[in-house]
mmCIF file with all atom_site columns, C-alpha atoms in Angstrom:
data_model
loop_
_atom_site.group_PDB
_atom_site.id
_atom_site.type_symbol
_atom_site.label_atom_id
_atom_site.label_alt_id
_atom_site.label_comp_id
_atom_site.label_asym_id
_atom_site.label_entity_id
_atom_site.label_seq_id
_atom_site.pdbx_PDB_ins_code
_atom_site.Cartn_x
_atom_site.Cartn_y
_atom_site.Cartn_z
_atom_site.occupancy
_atom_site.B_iso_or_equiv
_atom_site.pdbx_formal_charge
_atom_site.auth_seq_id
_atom_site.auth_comp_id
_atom_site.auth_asym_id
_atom_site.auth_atom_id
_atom_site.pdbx_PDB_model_num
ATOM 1   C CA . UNK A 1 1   ? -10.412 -48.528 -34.133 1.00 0.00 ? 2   UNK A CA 1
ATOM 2   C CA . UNK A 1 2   ? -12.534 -49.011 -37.320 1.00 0.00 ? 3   UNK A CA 1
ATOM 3   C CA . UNK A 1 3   ? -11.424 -52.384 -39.421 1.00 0.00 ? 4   UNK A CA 1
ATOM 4   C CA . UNK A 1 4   ? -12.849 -54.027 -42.146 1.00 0.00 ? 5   UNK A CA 1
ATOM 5   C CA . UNK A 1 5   ? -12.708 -57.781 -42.375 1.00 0.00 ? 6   UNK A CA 1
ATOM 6   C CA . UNK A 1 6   ? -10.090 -58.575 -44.917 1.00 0.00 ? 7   UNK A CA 1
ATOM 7   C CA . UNK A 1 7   ? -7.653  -61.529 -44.982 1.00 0.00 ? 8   UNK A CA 1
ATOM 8   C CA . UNK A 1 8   ? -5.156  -60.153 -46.767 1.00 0.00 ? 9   UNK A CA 1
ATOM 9   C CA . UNK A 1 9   ? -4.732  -57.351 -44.510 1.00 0.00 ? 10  UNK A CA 1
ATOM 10  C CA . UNK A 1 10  ? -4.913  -59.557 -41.277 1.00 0.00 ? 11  UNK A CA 1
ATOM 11  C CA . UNK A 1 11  ? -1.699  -61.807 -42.741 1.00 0.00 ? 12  UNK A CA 1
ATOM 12  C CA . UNK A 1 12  ? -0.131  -58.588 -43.193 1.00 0.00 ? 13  UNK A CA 1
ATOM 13  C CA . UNK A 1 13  ? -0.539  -57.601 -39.694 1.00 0.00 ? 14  UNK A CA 1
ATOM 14  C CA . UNK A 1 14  ? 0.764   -60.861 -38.381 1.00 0.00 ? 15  UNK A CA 1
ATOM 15  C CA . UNK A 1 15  ? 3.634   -60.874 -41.055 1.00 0.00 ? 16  UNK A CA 1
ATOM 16  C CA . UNK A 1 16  ? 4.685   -57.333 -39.469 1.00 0.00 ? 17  UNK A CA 1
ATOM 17  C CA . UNK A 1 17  ? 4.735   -58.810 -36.049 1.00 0.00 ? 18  UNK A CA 1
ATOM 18  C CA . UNK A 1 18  ? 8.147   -59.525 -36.116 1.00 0.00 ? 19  UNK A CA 1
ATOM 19  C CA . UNK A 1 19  ? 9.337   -58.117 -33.138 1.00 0.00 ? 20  UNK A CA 1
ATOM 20  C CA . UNK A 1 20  ? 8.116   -59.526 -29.497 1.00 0.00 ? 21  UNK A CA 1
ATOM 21  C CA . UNK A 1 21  ? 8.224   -56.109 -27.817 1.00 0.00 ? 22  UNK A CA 1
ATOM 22  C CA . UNK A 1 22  ? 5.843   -54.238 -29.722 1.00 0.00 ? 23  UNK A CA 1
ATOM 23  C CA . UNK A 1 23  ? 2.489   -53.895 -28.878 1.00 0.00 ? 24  UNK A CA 1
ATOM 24  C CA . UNK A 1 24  ? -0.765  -54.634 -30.741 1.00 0.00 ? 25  UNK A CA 1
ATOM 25  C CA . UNK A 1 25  ? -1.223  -51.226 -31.504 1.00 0.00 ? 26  UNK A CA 1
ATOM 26  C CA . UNK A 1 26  ? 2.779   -50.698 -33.137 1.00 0.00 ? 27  UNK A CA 1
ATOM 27  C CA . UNK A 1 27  ? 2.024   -53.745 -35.269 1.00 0.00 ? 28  UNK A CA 1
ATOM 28  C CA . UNK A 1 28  ? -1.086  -52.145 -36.817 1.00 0.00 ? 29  UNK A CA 1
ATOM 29  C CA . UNK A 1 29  ? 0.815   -48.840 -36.981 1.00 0.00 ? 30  UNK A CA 1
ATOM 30  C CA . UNK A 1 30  ? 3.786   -50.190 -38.312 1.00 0.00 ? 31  UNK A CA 1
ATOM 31  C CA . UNK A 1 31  ? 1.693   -51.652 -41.406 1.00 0.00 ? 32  UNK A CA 1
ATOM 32  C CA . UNK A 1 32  ? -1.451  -50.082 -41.903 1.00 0.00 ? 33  UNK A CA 1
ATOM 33  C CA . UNK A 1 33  ? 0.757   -46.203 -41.162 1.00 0.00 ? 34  UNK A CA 1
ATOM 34  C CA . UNK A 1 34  ? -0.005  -45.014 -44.491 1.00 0.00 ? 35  UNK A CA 1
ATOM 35  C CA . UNK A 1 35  ? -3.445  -46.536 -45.026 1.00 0.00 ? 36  UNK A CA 1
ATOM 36  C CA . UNK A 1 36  ? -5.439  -45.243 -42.202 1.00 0.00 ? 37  UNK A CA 1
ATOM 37  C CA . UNK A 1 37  ? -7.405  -42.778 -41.044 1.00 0.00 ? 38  UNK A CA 1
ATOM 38  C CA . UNK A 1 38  ? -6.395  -41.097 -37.293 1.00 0.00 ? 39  UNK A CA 1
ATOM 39  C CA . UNK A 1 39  ? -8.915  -39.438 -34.756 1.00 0.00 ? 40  UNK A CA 1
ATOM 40  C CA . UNK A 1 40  ? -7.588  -36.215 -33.226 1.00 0.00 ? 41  UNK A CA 1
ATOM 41  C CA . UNK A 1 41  ? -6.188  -36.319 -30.282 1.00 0.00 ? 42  UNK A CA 1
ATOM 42  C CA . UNK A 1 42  ? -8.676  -35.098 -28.383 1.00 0.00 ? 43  UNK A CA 1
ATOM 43  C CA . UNK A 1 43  ? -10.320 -38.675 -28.597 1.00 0.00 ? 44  UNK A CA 1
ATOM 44  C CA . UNK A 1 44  ? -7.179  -40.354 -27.021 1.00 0.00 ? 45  UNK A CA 1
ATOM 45  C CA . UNK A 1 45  ? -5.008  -37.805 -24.592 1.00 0.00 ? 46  UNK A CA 1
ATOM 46  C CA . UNK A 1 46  ? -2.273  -39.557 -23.060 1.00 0.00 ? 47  UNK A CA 1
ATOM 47  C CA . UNK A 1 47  ? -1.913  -38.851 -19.434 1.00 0.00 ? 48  UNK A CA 1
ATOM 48  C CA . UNK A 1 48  ? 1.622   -37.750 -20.217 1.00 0.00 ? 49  UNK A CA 1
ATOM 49  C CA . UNK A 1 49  ? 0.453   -34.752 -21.829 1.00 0.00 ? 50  UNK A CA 1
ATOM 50  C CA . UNK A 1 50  ? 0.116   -33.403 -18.361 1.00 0.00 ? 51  UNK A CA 1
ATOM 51  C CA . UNK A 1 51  ? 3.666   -32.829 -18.263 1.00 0.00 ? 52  UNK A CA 1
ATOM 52  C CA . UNK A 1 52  ? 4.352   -31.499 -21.397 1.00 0.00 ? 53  UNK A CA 1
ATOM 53  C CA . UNK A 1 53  ? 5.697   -27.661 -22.282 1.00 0.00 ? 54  UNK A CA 1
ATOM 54  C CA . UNK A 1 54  ? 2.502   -25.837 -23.363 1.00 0.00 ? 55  UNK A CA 1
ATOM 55  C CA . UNK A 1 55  ? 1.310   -24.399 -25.579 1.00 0.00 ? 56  UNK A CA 1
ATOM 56  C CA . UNK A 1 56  ? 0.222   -27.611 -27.474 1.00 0.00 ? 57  UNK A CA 1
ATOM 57  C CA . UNK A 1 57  ? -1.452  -27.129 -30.941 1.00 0.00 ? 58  UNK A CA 1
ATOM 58  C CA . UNK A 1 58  ? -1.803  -29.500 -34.128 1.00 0.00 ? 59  UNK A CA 1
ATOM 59  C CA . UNK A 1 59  ? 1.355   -30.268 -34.916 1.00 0.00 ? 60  UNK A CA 1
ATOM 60  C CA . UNK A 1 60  ? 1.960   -32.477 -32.217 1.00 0.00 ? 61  UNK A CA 1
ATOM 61  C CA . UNK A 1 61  ? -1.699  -33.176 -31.414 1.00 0.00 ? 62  UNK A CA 1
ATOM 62  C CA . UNK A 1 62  ? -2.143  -35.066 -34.479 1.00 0.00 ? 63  UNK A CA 1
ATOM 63  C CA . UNK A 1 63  ? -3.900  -31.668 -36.093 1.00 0.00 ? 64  UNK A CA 1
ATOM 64  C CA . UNK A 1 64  ? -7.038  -32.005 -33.907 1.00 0.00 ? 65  UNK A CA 1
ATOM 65  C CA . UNK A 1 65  ? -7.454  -27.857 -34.612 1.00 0.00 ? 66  UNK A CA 1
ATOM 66  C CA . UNK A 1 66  ? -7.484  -26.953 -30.798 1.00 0.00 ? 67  UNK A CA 1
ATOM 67  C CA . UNK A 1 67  ? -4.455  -25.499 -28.675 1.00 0.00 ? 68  UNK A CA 1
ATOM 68  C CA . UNK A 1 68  ? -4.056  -26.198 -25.644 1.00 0.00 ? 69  UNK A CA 1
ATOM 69  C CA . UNK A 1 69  ? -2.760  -23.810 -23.635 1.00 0.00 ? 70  UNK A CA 1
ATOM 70  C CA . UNK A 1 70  ? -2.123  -24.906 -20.224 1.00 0.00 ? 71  UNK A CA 1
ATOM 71  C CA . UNK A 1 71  ? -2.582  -28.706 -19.078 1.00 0.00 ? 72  UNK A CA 1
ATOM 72  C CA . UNK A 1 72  ? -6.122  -27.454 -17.385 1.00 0.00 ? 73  UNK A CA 1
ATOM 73  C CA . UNK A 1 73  ? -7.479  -27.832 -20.973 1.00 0.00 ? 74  UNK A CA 1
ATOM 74  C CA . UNK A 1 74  ? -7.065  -31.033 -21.363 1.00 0.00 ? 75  UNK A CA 1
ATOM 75  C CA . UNK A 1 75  ? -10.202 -31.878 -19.519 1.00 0.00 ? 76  UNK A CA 1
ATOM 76  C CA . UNK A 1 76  ? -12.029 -29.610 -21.047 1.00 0.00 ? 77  UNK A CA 1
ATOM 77  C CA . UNK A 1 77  ? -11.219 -30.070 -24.293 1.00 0.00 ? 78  UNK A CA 1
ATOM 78  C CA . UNK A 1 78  ? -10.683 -34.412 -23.789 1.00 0.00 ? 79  UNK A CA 1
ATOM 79  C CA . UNK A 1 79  ? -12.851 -36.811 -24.984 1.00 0.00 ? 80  UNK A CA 1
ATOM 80  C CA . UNK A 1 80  ? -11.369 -39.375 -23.082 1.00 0.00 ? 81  UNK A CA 1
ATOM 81  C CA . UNK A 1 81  ? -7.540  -39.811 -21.355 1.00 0.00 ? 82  UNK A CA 1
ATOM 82  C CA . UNK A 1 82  ? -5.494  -42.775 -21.653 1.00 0.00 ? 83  UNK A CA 1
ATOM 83  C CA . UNK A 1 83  ? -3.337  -43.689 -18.749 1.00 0.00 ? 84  UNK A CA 1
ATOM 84  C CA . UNK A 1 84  ? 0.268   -44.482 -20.023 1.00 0.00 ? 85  UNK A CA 1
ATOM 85  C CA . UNK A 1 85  ? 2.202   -42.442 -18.040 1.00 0.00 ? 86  UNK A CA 1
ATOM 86  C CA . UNK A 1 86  ? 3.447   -42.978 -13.996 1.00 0.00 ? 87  UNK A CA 1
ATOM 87  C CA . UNK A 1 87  ? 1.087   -45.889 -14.313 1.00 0.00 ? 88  UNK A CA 1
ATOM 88  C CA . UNK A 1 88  ? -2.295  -46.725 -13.538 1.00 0.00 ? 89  UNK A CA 1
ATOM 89  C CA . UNK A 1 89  ? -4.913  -45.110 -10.777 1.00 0.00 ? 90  UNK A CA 1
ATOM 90  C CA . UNK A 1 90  ? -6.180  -48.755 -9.792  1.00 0.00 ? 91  UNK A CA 1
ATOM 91  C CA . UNK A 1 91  ? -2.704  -49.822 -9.414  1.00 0.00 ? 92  UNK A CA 1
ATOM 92  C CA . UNK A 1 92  ? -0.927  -46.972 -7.888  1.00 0.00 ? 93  UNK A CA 1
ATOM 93  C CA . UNK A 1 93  ? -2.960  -44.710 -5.617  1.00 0.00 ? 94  UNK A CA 1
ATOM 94  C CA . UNK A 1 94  ? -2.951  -40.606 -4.608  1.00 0.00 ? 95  UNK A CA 1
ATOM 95  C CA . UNK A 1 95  ? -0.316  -41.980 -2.171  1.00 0.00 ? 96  UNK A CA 1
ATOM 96  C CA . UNK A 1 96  ? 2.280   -42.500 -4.735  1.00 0.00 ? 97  UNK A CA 1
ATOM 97  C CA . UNK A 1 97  ? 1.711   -39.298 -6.777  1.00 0.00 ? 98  UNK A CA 1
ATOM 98  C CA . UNK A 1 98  ? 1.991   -37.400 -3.189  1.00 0.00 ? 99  UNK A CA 1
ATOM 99  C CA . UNK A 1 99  ? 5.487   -39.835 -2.232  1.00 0.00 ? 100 UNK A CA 1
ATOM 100 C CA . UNK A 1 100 ? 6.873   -38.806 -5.587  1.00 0.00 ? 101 UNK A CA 1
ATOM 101 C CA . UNK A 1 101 ? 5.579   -35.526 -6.439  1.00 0.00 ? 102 UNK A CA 1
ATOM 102 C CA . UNK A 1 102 ? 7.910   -33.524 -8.915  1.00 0.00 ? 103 UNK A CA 1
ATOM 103 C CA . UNK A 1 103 ? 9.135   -36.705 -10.546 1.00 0.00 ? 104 UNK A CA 1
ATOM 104 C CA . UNK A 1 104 ? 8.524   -37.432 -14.227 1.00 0.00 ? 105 UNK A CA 1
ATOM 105 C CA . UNK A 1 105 ? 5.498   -36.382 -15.252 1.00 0.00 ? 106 UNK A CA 1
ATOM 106 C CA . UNK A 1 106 ? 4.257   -36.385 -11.665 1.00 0.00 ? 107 UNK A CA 1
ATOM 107 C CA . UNK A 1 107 ? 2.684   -33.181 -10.688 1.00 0.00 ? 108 UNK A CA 1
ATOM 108 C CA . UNK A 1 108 ? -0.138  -31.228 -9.442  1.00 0.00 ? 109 UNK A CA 1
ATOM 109 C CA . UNK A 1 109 ? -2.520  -31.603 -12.580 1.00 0.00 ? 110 UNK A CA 1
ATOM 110 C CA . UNK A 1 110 ? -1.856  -35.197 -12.924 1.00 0.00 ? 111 UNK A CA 1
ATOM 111 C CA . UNK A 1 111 ? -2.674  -35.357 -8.909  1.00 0.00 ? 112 UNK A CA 1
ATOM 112 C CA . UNK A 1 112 ? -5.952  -33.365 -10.071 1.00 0.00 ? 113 UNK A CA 1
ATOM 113 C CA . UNK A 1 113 ? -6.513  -36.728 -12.792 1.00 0.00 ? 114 UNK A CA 1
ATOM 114 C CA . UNK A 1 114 ? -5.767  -39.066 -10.497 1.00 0.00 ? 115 UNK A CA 1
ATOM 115 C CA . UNK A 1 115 ? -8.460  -37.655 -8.072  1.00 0.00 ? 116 UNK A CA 1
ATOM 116 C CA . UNK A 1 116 ? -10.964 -36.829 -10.549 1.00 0.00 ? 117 UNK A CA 1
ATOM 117 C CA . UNK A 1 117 ? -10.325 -40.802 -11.591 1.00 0.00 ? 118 UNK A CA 1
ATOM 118 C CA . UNK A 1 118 ? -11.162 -42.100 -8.068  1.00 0.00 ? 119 UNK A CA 1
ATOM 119 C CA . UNK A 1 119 ? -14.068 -39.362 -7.626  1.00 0.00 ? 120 UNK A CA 1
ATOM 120 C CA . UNK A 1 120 ? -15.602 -41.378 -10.733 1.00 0.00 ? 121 UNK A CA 1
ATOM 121 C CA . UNK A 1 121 ? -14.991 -45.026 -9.388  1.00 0.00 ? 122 UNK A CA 1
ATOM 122 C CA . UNK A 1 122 ? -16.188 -44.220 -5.469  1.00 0.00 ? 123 UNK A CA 1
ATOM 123 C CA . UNK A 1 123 ? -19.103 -41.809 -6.552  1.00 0.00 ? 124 UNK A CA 1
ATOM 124 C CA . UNK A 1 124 ? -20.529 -41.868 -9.939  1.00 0.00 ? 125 UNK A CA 1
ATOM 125 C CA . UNK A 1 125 ? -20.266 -45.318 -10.738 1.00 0.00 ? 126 UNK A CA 1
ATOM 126 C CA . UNK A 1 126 ? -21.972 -46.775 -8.028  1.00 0.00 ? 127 UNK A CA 1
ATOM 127 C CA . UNK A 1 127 ? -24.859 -44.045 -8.817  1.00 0.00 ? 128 UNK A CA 1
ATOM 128 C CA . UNK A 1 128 ? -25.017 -45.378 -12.604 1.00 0.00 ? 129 UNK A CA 1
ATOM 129 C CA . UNK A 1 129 ? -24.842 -49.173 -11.225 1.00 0.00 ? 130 UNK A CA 1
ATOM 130 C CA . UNK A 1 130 ? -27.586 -48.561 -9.021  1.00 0.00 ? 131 UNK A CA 1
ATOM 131 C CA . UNK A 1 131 ? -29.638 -46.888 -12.315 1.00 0.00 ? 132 UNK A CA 1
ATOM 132 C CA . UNK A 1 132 ? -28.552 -50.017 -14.749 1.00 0.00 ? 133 UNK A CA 1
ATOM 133 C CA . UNK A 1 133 ? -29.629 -52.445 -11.888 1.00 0.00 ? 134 UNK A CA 1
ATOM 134 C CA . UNK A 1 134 ? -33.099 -50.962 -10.288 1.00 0.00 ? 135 UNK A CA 1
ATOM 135 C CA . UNK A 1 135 ? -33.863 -48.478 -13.818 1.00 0.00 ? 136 UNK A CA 1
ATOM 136 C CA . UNK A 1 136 ? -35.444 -46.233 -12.051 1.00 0.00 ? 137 UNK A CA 1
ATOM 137 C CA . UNK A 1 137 ? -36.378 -42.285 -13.022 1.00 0.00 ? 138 UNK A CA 1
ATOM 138 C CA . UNK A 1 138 ? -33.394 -40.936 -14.006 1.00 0.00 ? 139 UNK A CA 1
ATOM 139 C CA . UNK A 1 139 ? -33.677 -37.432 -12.157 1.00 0.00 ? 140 UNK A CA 1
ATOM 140 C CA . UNK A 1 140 ? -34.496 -39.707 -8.943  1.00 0.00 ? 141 UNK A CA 1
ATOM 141 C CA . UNK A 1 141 ? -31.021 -41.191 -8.685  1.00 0.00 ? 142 UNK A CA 1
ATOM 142 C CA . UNK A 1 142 ? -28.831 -37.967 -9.961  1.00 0.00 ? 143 UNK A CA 1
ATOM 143 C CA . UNK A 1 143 ? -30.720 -35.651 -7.675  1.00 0.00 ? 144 UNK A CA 1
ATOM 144 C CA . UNK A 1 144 ? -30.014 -38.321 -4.829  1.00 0.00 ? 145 UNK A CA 1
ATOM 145 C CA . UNK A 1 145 ? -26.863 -38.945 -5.814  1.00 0.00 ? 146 UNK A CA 1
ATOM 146 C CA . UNK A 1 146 ? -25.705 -35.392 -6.127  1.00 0.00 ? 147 UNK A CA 1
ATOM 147 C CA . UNK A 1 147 ? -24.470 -36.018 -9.659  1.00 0.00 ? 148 UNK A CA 1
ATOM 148 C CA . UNK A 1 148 ? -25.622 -33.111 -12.088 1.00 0.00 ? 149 UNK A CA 1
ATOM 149 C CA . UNK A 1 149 ? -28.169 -34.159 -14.455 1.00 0.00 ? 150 UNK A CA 1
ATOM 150 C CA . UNK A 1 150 ? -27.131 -33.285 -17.775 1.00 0.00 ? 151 UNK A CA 1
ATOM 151 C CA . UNK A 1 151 ? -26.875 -34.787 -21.195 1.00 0.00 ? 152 UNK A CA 1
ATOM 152 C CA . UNK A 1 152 ? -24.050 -35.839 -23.487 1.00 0.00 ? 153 UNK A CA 1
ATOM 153 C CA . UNK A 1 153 ? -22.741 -32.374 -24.619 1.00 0.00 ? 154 UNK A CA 1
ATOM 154 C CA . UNK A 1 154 ? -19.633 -31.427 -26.793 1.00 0.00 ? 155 UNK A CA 1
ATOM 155 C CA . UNK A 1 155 ? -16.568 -30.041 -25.434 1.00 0.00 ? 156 UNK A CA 1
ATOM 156 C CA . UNK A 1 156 ? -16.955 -26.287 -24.890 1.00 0.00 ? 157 UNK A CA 1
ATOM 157 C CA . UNK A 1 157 ? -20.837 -26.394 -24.743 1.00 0.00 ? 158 UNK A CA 1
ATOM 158 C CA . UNK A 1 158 ? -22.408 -23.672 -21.905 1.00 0.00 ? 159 UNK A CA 1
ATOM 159 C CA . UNK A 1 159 ? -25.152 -25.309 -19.983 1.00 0.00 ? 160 UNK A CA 1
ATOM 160 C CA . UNK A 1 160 ? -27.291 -21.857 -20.543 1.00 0.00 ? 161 UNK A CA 1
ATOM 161 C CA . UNK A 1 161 ? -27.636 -22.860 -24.119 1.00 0.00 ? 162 UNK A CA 1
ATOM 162 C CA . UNK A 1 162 ? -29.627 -25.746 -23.125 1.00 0.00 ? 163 UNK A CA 1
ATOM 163 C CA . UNK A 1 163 ? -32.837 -23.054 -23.677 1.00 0.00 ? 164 UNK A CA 1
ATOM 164 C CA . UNK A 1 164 ? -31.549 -21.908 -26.961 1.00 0.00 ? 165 UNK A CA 1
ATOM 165 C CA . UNK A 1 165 ? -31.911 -25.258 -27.944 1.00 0.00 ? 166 UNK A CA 1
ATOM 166 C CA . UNK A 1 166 ? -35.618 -25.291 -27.455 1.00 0.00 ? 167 UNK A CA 1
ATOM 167 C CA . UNK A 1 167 ? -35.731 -21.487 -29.553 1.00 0.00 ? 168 UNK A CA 1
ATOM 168 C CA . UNK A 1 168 ? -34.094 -23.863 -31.979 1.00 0.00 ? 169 UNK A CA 1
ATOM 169 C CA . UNK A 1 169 ? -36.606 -26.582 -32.310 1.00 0.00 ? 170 UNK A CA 1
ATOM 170 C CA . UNK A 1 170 ? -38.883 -24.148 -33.018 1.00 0.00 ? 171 UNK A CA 1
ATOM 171 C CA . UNK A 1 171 ? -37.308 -23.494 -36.246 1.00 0.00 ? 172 UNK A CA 1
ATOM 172 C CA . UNK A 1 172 ? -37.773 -27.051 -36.414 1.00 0.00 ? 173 UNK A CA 1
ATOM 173 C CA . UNK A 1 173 ? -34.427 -27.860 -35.609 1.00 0.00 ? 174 UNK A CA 1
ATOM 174 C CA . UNK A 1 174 ? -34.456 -30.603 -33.030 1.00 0.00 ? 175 UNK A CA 1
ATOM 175 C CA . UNK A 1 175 ? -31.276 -32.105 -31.384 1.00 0.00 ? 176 UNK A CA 1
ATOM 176 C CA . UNK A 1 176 ? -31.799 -35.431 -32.408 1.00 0.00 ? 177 UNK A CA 1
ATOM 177 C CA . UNK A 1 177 ? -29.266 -35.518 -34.949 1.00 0.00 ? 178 UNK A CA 1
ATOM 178 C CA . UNK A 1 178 ? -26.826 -33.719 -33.084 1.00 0.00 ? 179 UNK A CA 1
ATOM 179 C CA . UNK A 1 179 ? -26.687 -31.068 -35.973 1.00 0.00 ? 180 UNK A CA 1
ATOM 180 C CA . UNK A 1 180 ? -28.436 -28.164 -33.837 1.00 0.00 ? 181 UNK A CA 1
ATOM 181 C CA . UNK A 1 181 ? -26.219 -28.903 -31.239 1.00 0.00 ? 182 UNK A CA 1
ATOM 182 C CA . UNK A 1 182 ? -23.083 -28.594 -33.276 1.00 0.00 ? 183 UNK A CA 1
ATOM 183 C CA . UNK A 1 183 ? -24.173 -25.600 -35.084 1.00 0.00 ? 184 UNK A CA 1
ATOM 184 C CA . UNK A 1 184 ? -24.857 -23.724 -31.908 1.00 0.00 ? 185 UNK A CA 1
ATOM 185 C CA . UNK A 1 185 ? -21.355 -24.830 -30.493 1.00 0.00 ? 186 UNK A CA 1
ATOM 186 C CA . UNK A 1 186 ? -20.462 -23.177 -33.790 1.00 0.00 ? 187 UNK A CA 1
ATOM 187 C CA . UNK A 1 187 ? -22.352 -19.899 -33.567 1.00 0.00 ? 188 UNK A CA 1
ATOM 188 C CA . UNK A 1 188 ? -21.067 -19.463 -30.001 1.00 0.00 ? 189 UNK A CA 1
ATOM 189 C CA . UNK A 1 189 ? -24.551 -20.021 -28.580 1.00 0.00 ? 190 UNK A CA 1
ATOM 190 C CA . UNK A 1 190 ? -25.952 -17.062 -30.972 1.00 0.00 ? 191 UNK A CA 1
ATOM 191 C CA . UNK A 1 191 ? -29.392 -18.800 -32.153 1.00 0.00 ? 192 UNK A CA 1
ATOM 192 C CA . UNK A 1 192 ? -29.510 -16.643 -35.648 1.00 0.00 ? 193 UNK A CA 1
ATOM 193 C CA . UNK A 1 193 ? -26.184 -17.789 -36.541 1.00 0.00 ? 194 UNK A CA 1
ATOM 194 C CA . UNK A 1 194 ? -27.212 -21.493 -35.967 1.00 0.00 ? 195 UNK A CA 1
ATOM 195 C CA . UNK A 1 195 ? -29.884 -21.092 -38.130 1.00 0.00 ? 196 UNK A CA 1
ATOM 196 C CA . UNK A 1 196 ? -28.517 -18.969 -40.528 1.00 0.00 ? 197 UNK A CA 1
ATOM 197 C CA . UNK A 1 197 ? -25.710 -22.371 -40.463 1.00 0.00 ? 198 UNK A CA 1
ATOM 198 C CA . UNK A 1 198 ? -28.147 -24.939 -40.445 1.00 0.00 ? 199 UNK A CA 1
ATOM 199 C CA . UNK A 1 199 ? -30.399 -23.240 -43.449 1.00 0.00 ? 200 UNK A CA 1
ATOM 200 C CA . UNK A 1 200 ? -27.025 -23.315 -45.609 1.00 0.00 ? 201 UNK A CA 1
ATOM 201 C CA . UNK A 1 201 ? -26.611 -26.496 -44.678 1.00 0.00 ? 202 UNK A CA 1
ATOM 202 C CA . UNK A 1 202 ? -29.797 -27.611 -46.258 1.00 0.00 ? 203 UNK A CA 1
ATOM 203 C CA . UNK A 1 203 ? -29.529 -25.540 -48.980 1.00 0.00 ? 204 UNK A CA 1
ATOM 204 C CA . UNK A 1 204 ? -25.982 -27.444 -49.977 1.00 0.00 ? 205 UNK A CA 1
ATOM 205 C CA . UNK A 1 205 ? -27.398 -30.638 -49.476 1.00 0.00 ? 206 UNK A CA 1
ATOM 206 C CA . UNK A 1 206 ? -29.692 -29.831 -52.255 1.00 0.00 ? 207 UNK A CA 1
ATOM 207 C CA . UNK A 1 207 ? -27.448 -28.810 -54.449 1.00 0.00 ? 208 UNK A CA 1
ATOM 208 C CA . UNK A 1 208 ? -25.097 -31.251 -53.986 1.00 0.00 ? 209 UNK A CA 1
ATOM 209 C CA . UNK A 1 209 ? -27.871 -33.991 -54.868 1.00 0.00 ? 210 UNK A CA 1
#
């Protein structure tokens, strides 16, 4: 969340807090609903979501221009997944899912979270504490660890574009400002179509100026 310092707005906020059950976030919804700006979903799943009927689209995925089609695509289309739902992975462990397995929103994909959650805590992060700590080469600790080394890539990206990229950069299109990147997600990894994207996107920055 994106605010900007204002003291009228924060009196409004604490004049809408009225009611002692709502949450910080129901407040700010509550009286800043129809002056703000909301990410897709994608950048916020709720657990829940796992149990939903599917398909999913816009319409009630605040219009974040993906469908989802089966609860599988939630990781792969997810930015991030906020636990709300059956409660929380450090609190209640793969026991309870198992104990209570067809419950409310209790089922195999959100047994698949759950693990994929404690994968993280027991395996990567110690890997990526050990890095912040000791700093060493980067491809030293991954390759140890086991842990792919790749960088930060967009939902959807194919790790066989990671070459294309380089055919890119000769055009003199470099990654560093994420726009080749985003243009061959675009152009479905086709390299002529990114530039042909990227070259019109030049060309309308001109013309806009």
């Amino acid at each position: 969340m994106v605010l900007t310092p204002s003291h009228s707005t924060f009196m409004s906020l604490m004049a809408g807090n009225q009611k002692p059950a709502d949450f910080d976030m129901d407040v700010v919804n509550n009286v800043l609903g129809d002056r703000i700006y909301r990410l897709p979903s994608r950048y916020a799943y709720l657990n829940g979501v796992l149990a939903d009927k599917y398909p999913l689209n816009g319409s009630n995925l605040n219009g974040c221009g993906v469908t989802l089609r089966k609860p599988s695509d939630l990781f792969r289309d997810g930015c991030y997944i906020h636990f709300t739902s059956v409660g929380k992975p450090w609190a209640r462990d793969i026991g309870y899912l198992n104990q209570f397995m067809g419950s409310k929103d209790i089922n195999a994909d959100q047994l698949r979270l759950w693990k994929l959650w404690y994968w993280l805590r027991d395996t990567a992060e110690p890997s990526m504490a050990k890095l912040r700590e000791e700093q060493p080469d980067l491809s030293t600790i991954l390759g140890n660890s086991g842990l792919p080394l790749q960088k930060d890539r967009p939902p959807g990206w194919n790790p066989e574009w990671e070459s294309k990229l380089e055919e890119l950069a000769e055009f003199g299109f470099t990654e560093d400002d994420g726009a080749a990147t985003g243009a061959l997600l675009a152009a479905g990894g086709d390299v002529k179509g990114a530039v042909r994207s990227l070259v019109l996107g030049m060309k309308g920055n001109r013309t806009s100026r």
